[in-house]
Short mmCIF file of C-alpha atoms in Angstrom, two decimals:
data_model
loop_
_atom_site.label_atom_id
_atom_site.label_comp_id
_atom_site.label_asym_id
_atom_site.label_seq_id
_atom_site.Cartn_x
_atom_site.Cartn_y
_atom_site.Cartn_z
CA UNK A 269 0.00 0.00 0.00
CA UNK A 270 1.32 3.42 -0.99
CA UNK A 271 1.54 6.16 1.55
CA UNK A 272 1.22 9.83 0.67
CA UNK A 273 3.09 12.39 2.65
CA UNK A 274 1.95 16.00 2.27
CA UNK A 275 4.63 18.55 3.09
CA UNK A 276 4.13 22.27 3.51
CA UNK A 277 7.22 24.41 3.53
CA UNK A 278 8.07 28.04 3.96
CA UNK A 279 10.68 29.23 1.52
CA UNK A 280 12.28 32.63 2.06
CA UNK A 281 12.56 34.74 -1.09
CA UNK A 282 15.01 37.59 -1.15
CA UNK A 283 13.56 40.76 -2.68
CA UNK A 284 16.23 43.23 -3.77
CA UNK A 285 16.23 46.55 -1.90
CA UNK A 286 15.43 48.51 -5.06
CA UNK A 287 12.18 46.55 -5.60
CA UNK A 288 8.87 46.11 -3.78
CA UNK A 289 6.12 43.53 -3.88
CA UNK A 290 2.55 44.81 -4.37
CA UNK A 291 -0.70 43.16 -5.37
CA UNK A 292 -1.94 43.32 -8.95
CA UNK A 293 -4.92 45.61 -8.25
CA UNK A 294 -2.75 48.19 -6.50
CA UNK A 295 -0.28 48.06 -9.41
CA UNK A 296 -3.05 48.63 -11.96
CA UNK A 297 -4.37 51.60 -9.94
CA UNK A 298 -0.89 53.12 -9.83
CA UNK A 299 -0.51 52.64 -13.59
CA UNK A 300 -3.88 54.31 -14.16
CA UNK A 301 -2.82 57.32 -12.06
CA UNK A 302 0.27 57.67 -14.24
CA UNK A 303 -1.86 57.82 -17.41
CA UNK A 304 -1.81 61.30 -18.97
CA UNK A 305 -4.06 60.98 -22.01
CA UNK A 306 -7.65 61.54 -23.07
CA UNK A 307 -10.61 59.39 -22.05
CA UNK A 308 -14.32 59.26 -22.87
CA UNK A 309 -17.53 59.69 -20.92
CA UNK A 310 -17.46 56.02 -19.90
CA UNK A 311 -14.41 56.66 -17.73
CA UNK A 312 -15.92 59.84 -16.24
CA UNK A 313 -19.10 57.95 -15.27
CA UNK A 314 -17.05 55.13 -13.75
CA UNK A 315 -14.80 57.42 -11.71
CA UNK A 316 -17.55 59.79 -10.54
CA UNK A 317 -20.22 57.11 -10.04
CA UNK A 318 -22.78 59.36 -11.74
CA UNK A 319 -24.88 58.98 -14.90
CA UNK A 320 -24.18 60.59 -18.27
CA UNK A 321 -27.20 62.95 -17.99
CA UNK A 322 -26.09 64.09 -14.52
CA UNK A 323 -22.50 64.70 -15.61
CA UNK A 324 -23.63 66.48 -18.78
CA UNK A 325 -25.92 68.76 -16.79
CA UNK A 326 -23.10 69.79 -14.45
CA UNK A 327 -20.51 70.25 -17.22
CA UNK A 328 -22.86 72.30 -19.40
CA UNK A 329 -23.24 75.08 -16.81
CA UNK A 330 -22.06 78.19 -18.71
CA UNK A 331 -19.65 79.50 -16.05
CA UNK A 332 -18.01 76.09 -15.71
CA UNK A 333 -17.93 75.46 -19.46
CA UNK A 334 -16.02 78.71 -20.03
CA UNK A 335 -13.36 77.55 -17.61
CA UNK A 336 -12.95 73.88 -18.60
CA UNK A 337 -13.60 73.78 -22.36
CA UNK A 338 -10.63 72.93 -24.59
CA UNK A 339 -11.60 75.97 -26.64
CA UNK A 340 -10.52 78.05 -23.64
CA UNK A 341 -7.47 75.97 -22.74
CA UNK A 342 -9.34 73.57 -20.47
CA UNK A 343 -9.55 69.80 -20.24
CA UNK A 344 -13.03 69.02 -21.65
CA UNK A 345 -13.89 68.55 -25.30
CA UNK A 346 -17.61 69.19 -25.68
CA UNK A 347 -19.44 67.22 -28.40
CA UNK A 348 -20.66 69.22 -31.39
CA UNK A 349 -23.92 67.39 -32.10
CA UNK A 350 -25.00 63.82 -32.70
CA UNK A 351 -22.25 61.31 -33.31
CA UNK A 352 -19.61 63.47 -31.61
CA UNK A 353 -18.25 62.35 -28.24
CA UNK A 354 -17.11 63.92 -25.01
CA UNK A 355 -13.36 63.73 -24.29
CA UNK A 356 -11.59 64.48 -21.02
CA UNK A 357 -7.93 64.91 -20.17
CA UNK A 358 -7.62 62.18 -17.54
CA UNK A 359 -5.51 63.81 -14.82
CA UNK A 360 -7.44 67.08 -14.86
CA UNK A 361 -10.73 65.17 -14.91
CA UNK A 362 -9.71 63.23 -11.81
CA UNK A 363 -8.62 66.43 -10.07
CA UNK A 364 -12.02 67.97 -10.90
CA UNK A 365 -13.94 64.92 -9.66
CA UNK A 366 -11.96 64.85 -6.42
CA UNK A 367 -12.03 68.60 -5.72
CA UNK A 368 -15.11 70.15 -7.35
CA UNK A 369 -17.58 67.79 -8.98
CA UNK A 370 -19.59 66.72 -5.94
CA UNK A 371 -19.92 70.30 -4.70
CA UNK A 372 -21.22 71.39 -8.13
CA UNK A 373 -23.41 68.27 -8.31
CA UNK A 374 -25.00 69.22 -4.99
CA UNK A 375 -25.74 72.74 -6.22
CA UNK A 376 -22.85 74.59 -4.63
CA UNK A 377 -20.48 76.92 -6.42
CA UNK A 378 -16.74 77.26 -6.22
#
């Protein structure tokens, strides 16, 4: 009769001092923060946890539009009719969501 022996072992692994070990999700989040390009409305809705109509309503306020439109040096490309899409410069969009969006969403001004 064969016997089976199950062995569990701890093996030390040396990680060089110039490296760190992080989980995959944290790595992906760090990579996303480093991204410096343009994204669409799908990313804005995901990051703000708000619907397209809600975001559009906030971003179409005339005083805000003057400040954030690419036509005025801002970070939002406003669609010019059907078939055209919103575009957002990612880092500035995230800064806006974190610092201003919810205040404007709740009716405040800044």
